[in-house]
């Protein structure tokens, strides 16, 4: 029985070393030792590549998620600015992340403003924003609106519905 070792690239026999020494003068390795790989080498390279690929995929996911959270903040600010220009007083804004590319923004207002007929233009503005991102396969946003009365508003229910991020509204602007 003969064995080939990658390090030495020599053929050895566990039982008859003298025979090997005599034949080593006859045989020599005809390829570069650095181009010969064992099955274990191939498997190790695959696993290392897979590990690197998984790490890169996770980083891309995190980067895209952060980018989309930033987009959501920008669209939230656009909506709040629109509401203020139309004499509404948004109370809060909250973010729900359904997936790394699917976001819901909830804006709350005082009840009398939310149920006013003038508020309907806000839905048109929200639809305009939602249409802007329709062709972006890595980002989708939907706006929702609700009335908010401080004494009855339950932030725990909001969080249980998935709105776990609150937009920091400058109280001087709201």
Coordinates of N, CA and C in Angstrom, one line a residue:
X1 N 0.9 -1.2 0.0 CA 0.0 0.0 0.0 C 0.9 1.2 0.0
X2 N 0.6 2.2 -0.8 CA 1.4 3.4 -1.0 C 0.6 4.6 -0.6
X3 N 1.2 5.6 0.0 CA 0.5 6.9 0.4 C 1.3 8.1 -0.2
X4 N 0.5 9.1 -0.6 CA 1.1 10.3 -1.1 C 0.8 11.5 -0.1
X5 N 1.9 12.1 0.3 CA 1.8 13.2 1.2 C 2.0 14.5 0.4
X6 N 1.1 15.5 0.7 CA 1.2 16.8 -0.1 C 2.5 17.5 0.3
X7 N 2.8 17.5 1.6 CA 4.0 18.3 2.0 C 5.3 17.8 1.3
X8 N 5.5 16.5 1.3 CA 6.7 16.0 0.7 C 6.6 15.6 -0.7
X9 N 5.3 15.4 -1.1 CA 5.0 14.9 -2.5 C 5.9 13.6 -2.8
X10 N 6.0 12.8 -1.8 CA 6.8 11.6 -2.1 C 5.9 10.4 -1.8
X11 N 6.2 9.3 -2.3 CA 5.4 8.1 -2.1 C 6.1 7.3 -1.0
X12 N 5.3 6.9 0.0 CA 5.9 6.1 1.1 C 5.2 4.8 1.2
X13 N 5.9 3.9 1.7 CA 5.3 2.6 2.1 C 5.6 2.3 3.5
X14 N 4.6 2.0 4.3 CA 4.8 1.9 5.7 C 5.7 0.6 6.0
X15 N 5.8 -0.3 5.1 CA 6.5 -1.6 5.4 C 7.9 -1.7 4.9
X16 N 8.2 -1.0 3.8 CA 9.5 -1.2 3.2 C 10.1 0.1 2.7
X17 N 10.8 0.8 3.7 CA 11.4 2.1 3.4 C 12.6 2.0 2.4
X18 N 13.3 0.9 2.4 CA 14.5 0.7 1.5 C 14.0 0.7 0.1
X19 N 12.9 0.0 -0.2 CA 12.4 0.0 -1.6 C 12.0 1.4 -2.1
X20 N 11.4 2.1 -1.2 CA 11.0 3.5 -1.6 C 12.3 4.3 -1.9
X21 N 13.3 4.3 -1.1 CA 14.5 5.1 -1.3 C 15.1 4.8 -2.7
X22 N 15.1 3.5 -3.1 CA 15.7 3.1 -4.4 C 14.8 3.7 -5.5
X23 N 13.5 3.6 -5.3 CA 12.6 4.1 -6.4 C 12.5 5.6 -6.5
X24 N 12.8 6.3 -5.4 CA 12.8 7.8 -5.4 C 13.7 8.4 -6.4
X25 N 14.8 7.7 -6.8 CA 15.7 8.1 -7.8 C 15.1 8.0 -9.2
X26 N 14.1 7.2 -9.3 CA 13.5 7.0 -10.6 C 12.3 8.0 -10.8
X27 N 11.5 8.2 -9.8 CA 10.3 9.0 -9.9 C 10.6 10.4 -9.3
X28 N 10.0 11.4 -10.0 CA 10.0 12.8 -9.5 C 8.7 13.4 -9.8
X29 N 8.3 14.4 -9.0 CA 7.0 15.1 -9.2 C 7.1 16.0 -10.3
X30 N 6.2 15.9 -11.3 CA 6.3 16.7 -12.5 C 5.5 18.0 -12.5
X31 N 4.7 18.2 -11.4 CA 3.9 19.4 -11.4 C 4.3 20.3 -10.1
X32 N 4.0 21.5 -10.2 CA 4.2 22.4 -9.0 C 3.5 21.9 -7.8
X33 N 4.1 21.7 -6.7 CA 3.5 21.2 -5.5 C 2.3 22.1 -5.0
X34 N 2.4 23.4 -5.3 CA 1.4 24.4 -4.9 C 0.1 24.3 -5.7
X35 N 0.1 23.5 -6.8 CA -1.1 23.3 -7.6 C -1.8 22.0 -7.3
X36 N -1.3 21.3 -6.4 CA -2.0 20.0 -6.1 C -2.7 20.2 -4.7
X37 N -4.0 19.8 -4.7 CA -4.8 20.0 -3.6 C -5.6 18.7 -3.2
X38 N -5.7 18.4 -2.0 CA -6.4 17.2 -1.5 C -7.9 17.6 -1.4
X39 N -8.7 16.5 -1.2 CA -10.1 16.8 -1.0 C -10.3 17.6 0.2
X40 N -9.5 17.4 1.2 CA -9.6 18.3 2.4 C -9.3 19.7 2.2
X41 N -8.3 20.0 1.3 CA -8.0 21.4 0.9 C -9.2 22.0 0.2
X42 N -9.8 21.3 -0.7 CA -11.0 21.8 -1.4 C -12.1 22.1 -0.4
X43 N -12.4 21.2 0.5 CA -13.5 21.3 1.4 C -13.2 22.5 2.3
X44 N -12.0 22.6 2.8 CA -11.6 23.8 3.7 C -11.8 25.1 3.0
X45 N -11.4 25.1 1.7 CA -11.5 26.4 0.9 C -13.0 26.7 0.7
X46 N -13.8 25.7 0.5 CA -15.2 25.9 0.3 C -15.8 26.5 1.6
X47 N -15.5 25.9 2.7 CA -16.1 26.3 4.0 C -15.6 27.7 4.4
X48 N -14.3 28.0 4.1 CA -13.8 29.4 4.3 C -14.6 30.4 3.4
X49 N -14.7 30.0 2.1 CA -15.5 30.9 1.2 C -16.9 31.1 1.6
X50 N -17.5 30.0 2.1 CA -18.9 30.1 2.6 C -19.0 31.0 3.8
X51 N -18.1 30.9 4.7 CA -18.0 31.7 5.9 C -17.9 33.2 5.5
X52 N -17.0 33.5 4.6 CA -16.8 34.9 4.2 C -18.0 35.4 3.5
X53 N -18.6 34.5 2.6 CA -19.9 34.9 1.9 C -21.0 35.2 2.9
X54 N -21.2 34.4 3.9 CA -22.2 34.6 4.9 C -22.0 35.9 5.6
X55 N -20.7 36.2 6.0 CA -20.4 37.4 6.7 C -20.7 38.6 5.8
X56 N -20.3 38.5 4.6 CA -20.6 39.7 3.6 C -22.0 39.9 3.4
X57 N -22.8 38.8 3.3 CA -24.3 38.9 3.1 C -24.9 39.6 4.3
X58 N -24.5 39.2 5.5 CA -25.0 39.8 6.7 C -24.7 41.3 6.7
X59 N -23.5 41.7 6.4 CA -23.1 43.1 6.4 C -23.9 43.8 5.3
X60 N -24.1 43.3 4.2 CA -24.9 43.9 3.2 C -26.3 44.1 3.7
X61 N -26.9 43.1 4.3 CA -28.2 43.2 4.9 C -28.3 44.4 5.9
X62 N -27.3 44.4 6.8 CA -27.3 45.5 7.9 C -27.1 46.8 7.2
X63 N -26.3 47.0 6.2 CA -26.1 48.2 5.5 C -27.4 48.7 4.9
X64 N -28.0 47.8 4.2 CA -29.3 48.1 3.5 C -30.4 48.5 4.5
X65 N -30.4 47.7 5.6 CA -31.4 48.1 6.6 C -31.2 49.5 7.2
X66 N -30.0 49.8 7.5 CA -29.6 51.1 8.0 C -30.0 52.2 6.9
X67 N -29.7 51.9 5.7 CA -30.0 52.9 4.6 C -31.5 53.1 4.5
X68 N -32.3 52.0 4.7 CA -33.7 52.1 4.6 C -34.3 52.8 5.8
X69 N -33.7 52.6 6.9 CA -34.2 53.3 8.1 C -34.0 54.8 7.9
X70 N -32.8 55.2 7.3 CA -32.5 56.6 7.0 C -33.5 57.2 6.0
X71 N -33.9 56.4 5.0 CA -34.9 56.8 4.0 C -36.2 57.1 4.7
X72 N -36.6 56.2 5.6 CA -37.8 56.3 6.4 C -37.8 57.6 7.2
X73 N -36.7 57.9 7.8 CA -36.6 59.2 8.6 C -36.8 60.4 7.6
X74 N -36.2 60.3 6.5 CA -36.3 61.4 5.5 C -37.8 61.6 5.0
X75 N -38.4 60.5 4.7 CA -39.8 60.6 4.3 C -40.7 61.0 5.5
X76 N -40.4 60.6 6.7 CA -41.2 61.0 7.8 C -41.1 62.5 8.0
X77 N -39.8 63.0 7.9 CA -39.6 64.5 8.0 C -40.4 65.2 6.9
X78 N -40.4 64.7 5.7 CA -41.2 65.3 4.6 C -42.6 65.3 4.9
X79 N -43.2 64.2 5.5 CA -44.6 64.2 5.8 C -44.9 65.2 7.0
X80 N -44.0 65.2 8.0 CA -44.2 66.2 9.1 C -44.2 67.6 8.6
X81 N -43.2 67.9 7.7 CA -43.1 69.3 7.2 C -44.4 69.6 6.4
X82 N -44.9 68.7 5.6 CA -46.1 68.9 4.8 C -47.3 69.2 5.8
X83 N -47.4 68.4 6.8 CA -48.5 68.5 7.8 C -48.4 69.9 8.5
X84 N -47.3 70.3 8.9 CA -47.1 71.6 9.5 C -47.4 72.8 8.6
X85 N -47.0 72.6 7.3 CA -47.3 73.7 6.3 C -48.8 73.8 6.1
X86 N -49.5 72.7 6.3 CA -51.0 72.7 6.2 C -51.7 72.9 7.5
X87 N -51.0 73.5 8.5 CA -51.6 73.8 9.8 C -52.1 72.7 10.6
X88 N -51.4 71.5 10.5 CA -51.7 70.4 11.3 C -50.6 70.3 12.3
X89 N -50.8 69.6 13.4 CA -49.9 69.5 14.5 C -49.6 68.0 14.8
X90 N -48.7 67.4 14.1 CA -48.4 66.0 14.3 C -47.9 65.8 15.8
X91 N -48.4 64.8 16.4 CA -48.0 64.5 17.8 C -46.8 63.6 17.8
X92 N -46.8 62.5 17.0 CA -45.7 61.6 17.0 C -45.7 60.8 15.7
X93 N -44.5 60.2 15.5 CA -44.4 59.3 14.3 C -43.6 58.1 14.7
X94 N -44.1 56.9 14.2 CA -43.5 55.6 14.6 C -43.2 54.8 13.4
X95 N -42.2 53.9 13.6 CA -41.8 53.1 12.5 C -42.0 51.6 12.8
X96 N -42.5 50.9 11.8 CA -42.6 49.5 11.9 C -41.8 48.9 10.7
X97 N -41.0 47.9 11.0 CA -40.2 47.3 10.0 C -40.7 45.9 9.8
X98 N -41.3 45.7 8.6 CA -41.9 44.3 8.3 C -40.7 43.4 7.8
X99 N -39.8 44.0 7.1 CA -38.7 43.3 6.5 C -37.6 44.4 6.2
X100 N -36.4 44.0 5.8 CA -35.3 45.0 5.6 C -35.7 46.0 4.5
X101 N -36.7 45.6 3.7 CA -37.1 46.5 2.6 C -38.5 46.9 2.7
X102 N -39.2 46.7 3.8 CA -40.7 47.0 3.9 C -41.0 47.7 5.2
X103 N -41.4 49.0 5.1 CA -41.5 49.8 6.3 C -42.9 50.5 6.3
X104 N -43.4 50.7 7.5 CA -44.7 51.4 7.7 C -44.4 52.5 8.7
X105 N -44.9 53.7 8.3 CA -44.7 54.9 9.1 C -46.1 55.3 9.6
X106 N -46.3 55.4 10.9 CA -47.5 55.8 11.5 C -47.3 57.2 12.1
X107 N -48.2 58.1 11.6 CA -48.2 59.5 12.1 C -49.4 59.7 12.9
X108 N -49.3 60.3 14.1 CA -50.5 60.5 15.0 C -50.7 62.0 15.0
X109 N -52.0 62.4 15.2 CA -52.4 63.8 15.2 C -53.5 63.9 16.3
X110 N -53.7 65.2 16.7 CA -54.9 65.4 17.6 C -56.2 64.9 16.9
X111 N -57.1 64.4 17.6 CA -58.3 63.8 17.0 C -59.1 64.8 16.1
X112 N -59.2 66.0 16.5 CA -60.0 67.0 15.7 C -59.3 67.2 14.4
X113 N -58.0 67.2 14.3 CA -57.3 67.4 13.1 C -57.4 66.1 12.2
X114 N -57.3 65.0 12.8 CA -57.3 63.7 12.1 C -58.6 63.5 11.4
X115 N -59.7 63.9 12.1 CA -61.1 63.6 11.5 C -61.6 64.8 10.6
X116 N -60.8 65.8 10.5 CA -61.2 67.0 9.7 C -61.1 66.6 8.2
X117 N -62.0 67.3 7.4 CA -62.0 67.0 6.0 C -60.7 67.6 5.3
X118 N -60.1 68.6 5.9 CA -58.9 69.2 5.4 C -57.7 68.2 5.4
X119 N -57.8 67.3 6.3 CA -56.7 66.3 6.5 C -56.6 65.4 5.3
X120 N -57.6 65.2 4.5 CA -57.6 64.3 3.4 C -56.5 64.5 2.4
X121 N -56.0 65.8 2.3 CA -54.9 66.1 1.4 C -53.6 65.3 1.8
X122 N -53.5 65.0 3.1 CA -52.4 64.3 3.6 C -52.3 62.9 3.0
X123 N -53.4 62.3 2.8 CA -53.4 61.0 2.1 C -52.8 61.0 0.7
X124 N -53.2 62.1 0.0 CA -52.6 62.3 -1.3 C -51.1 62.5 -1.3
X125 N -50.6 63.3 -0.3 CA -49.2 63.5 -0.2 C -48.5 62.1 0.2
X126 N -49.1 61.4 1.0 CA -48.5 60.1 1.4 C -48.5 59.1 0.2
X127 N -49.5 59.2 -0.6 CA -49.6 58.3 -1.8 C -48.5 58.8 -2.8
X128 N -48.2 60.1 -2.9 CA -47.1 60.5 -3.7 C -45.8 60.0 -3.3
X129 N -45.5 60.0 -2.0 CA -44.3 59.4 -1.5 C -44.2 57.9 -1.8
X130 N -45.3 57.2 -1.5 CA -45.3 55.8 -1.7 C -45.1 55.4 -3.2
X131 N -45.6 56.2 -4.1 CA -45.4 56.0 -5.5 C -43.9 56.3 -5.9
X132 N -43.3 57.2 -5.3 CA -41.8 57.5 -5.6 C -41.0 56.3 -5.4
X133 N -41.3 55.5 -4.5 CA -40.4 54.3 -4.2 C -40.9 53.0 -4.8
X134 N -42.0 53.1 -5.5 CA -42.6 51.9 -6.0 C -41.7 51.0 -6.9
X135 N -40.8 51.6 -7.6 CA -39.8 50.8 -8.5 C -38.6 50.4 -7.7
X136 N -38.4 50.8 -6.5 CA -37.2 50.4 -5.7 C -37.5 49.1 -5.1
X137 N -36.8 48.1 -5.6 CA -37.0 46.7 -5.1 C -36.4 46.5 -3.7
X138 N -35.6 47.5 -3.2 CA -35.0 47.3 -1.9 C -35.6 48.3 -0.9
X139 N -36.7 48.9 -1.2 CA -37.4 49.8 -0.2 C -38.8 50.0 -0.6
X140 N -39.7 49.8 0.4 CA -41.1 50.1 0.2 C -41.6 50.8 1.5
X141 N -42.4 51.7 1.4 CA -42.9 52.5 2.5 C -44.4 52.7 2.4
X142 N -45.1 52.6 3.5 CA -46.5 52.9 3.6 C -46.8 53.8 4.7
X143 N -47.6 54.8 4.5 CA -48.0 55.7 5.6 C -49.3 55.3 6.2
X144 N -49.4 55.5 7.5 CA -50.7 55.3 8.2 C -50.9 56.5 9.1
X145 N -52.1 56.8 9.4 CA -52.4 58.0 10.3 C -53.4 57.5 11.4
X146 N -53.3 58.2 12.5 CA -54.2 57.9 13.6 C -54.4 59.1 14.5
X147 N -55.5 59.1 15.2 CA -55.7 60.2 16.2 C -54.9 59.8 17.4
X148 N -54.6 60.8 18.2 CA -53.9 60.5 19.5 C -54.3 61.4 20.5
X149 N -54.9 60.9 21.5 CA -55.2 61.6 22.7 C -54.3 61.1 23.8
X150 N -53.5 62.0 24.4 CA -52.5 61.6 25.3 C -53.0 60.7 26.5
X151 N -54.2 61.1 27.0 CA -54.6 60.3 28.2 C -55.0 58.9 27.9
X152 N -55.4 58.6 26.7 CA -55.8 57.2 26.3 C -54.8 56.5 25.4
X153 N -53.8 57.2 25.0 CA -52.9 56.6 24.0 C -52.0 55.6 24.7
X154 N -51.9 54.3 24.2 CA -51.2 53.3 24.9 C -50.0 52.9 24.0
X155 N -48.8 53.3 24.4 CA -47.6 53.0 23.6 C -47.2 51.5 23.6
X156 N -47.6 50.8 24.6 CA -47.4 49.4 24.7 C -48.2 48.7 23.6
X157 N -49.4 49.1 23.3 CA -50.2 48.5 22.2 C -49.5 48.8 20.9
X158 N -49.0 50.0 20.8 CA -48.3 50.5 19.6 C -47.1 49.6 19.3
X159 N -46.3 49.3 20.4 CA -45.2 48.4 20.2 C -45.6 47.0 19.9
X160 N -46.7 46.5 20.5 CA -47.1 45.2 20.2 C -47.6 45.0 18.8
X161 N -48.0 46.1 18.1 CA -48.3 46.1 16.7 C -47.1 46.2 15.8
X162 N -45.9 46.3 16.4 CA -44.7 46.3 15.6 C -44.0 47.7 15.5
X163 N -44.7 48.7 16.0 CA -44.1 50.1 15.9 C -43.2 50.3 17.1
X164 N -42.0 49.9 16.9 CA -41.0 49.9 18.1 C -40.0 51.0 18.0
X165 N -40.1 51.8 16.9 CA -39.2 53.0 16.8 C -40.0 54.2 16.7
X166 N -39.6 55.2 17.5 CA -40.3 56.5 17.6 C -39.4 57.6 16.9
X167 N -40.0 58.4 16.1 CA -39.3 59.5 15.5 C -39.2 60.6 16.5
X168 N -38.0 61.2 16.6 CA -37.8 62.3 17.6 C -38.3 63.6 16.9
X169 N -39.4 64.0 17.3 CA -40.0 65.3 16.8 C -39.5 66.4 17.7
X170 N -39.0 67.4 17.1 CA -38.6 68.6 17.9 C -39.8 69.3 18.4
X171 N -40.0 69.3 19.7 CA -41.2 69.9 20.3 C -41.4 71.3 19.9
X172 N -40.4 72.0 19.6 CA -40.6 73.4 19.1 C -41.2 73.5 17.7
X173 N -41.0 72.5 16.9 CA -41.6 72.5 15.6 C -43.0 71.8 15.5
X174 N -43.2 70.9 16.4 CA -44.5 70.1 16.3 C -45.7 71.0 16.7

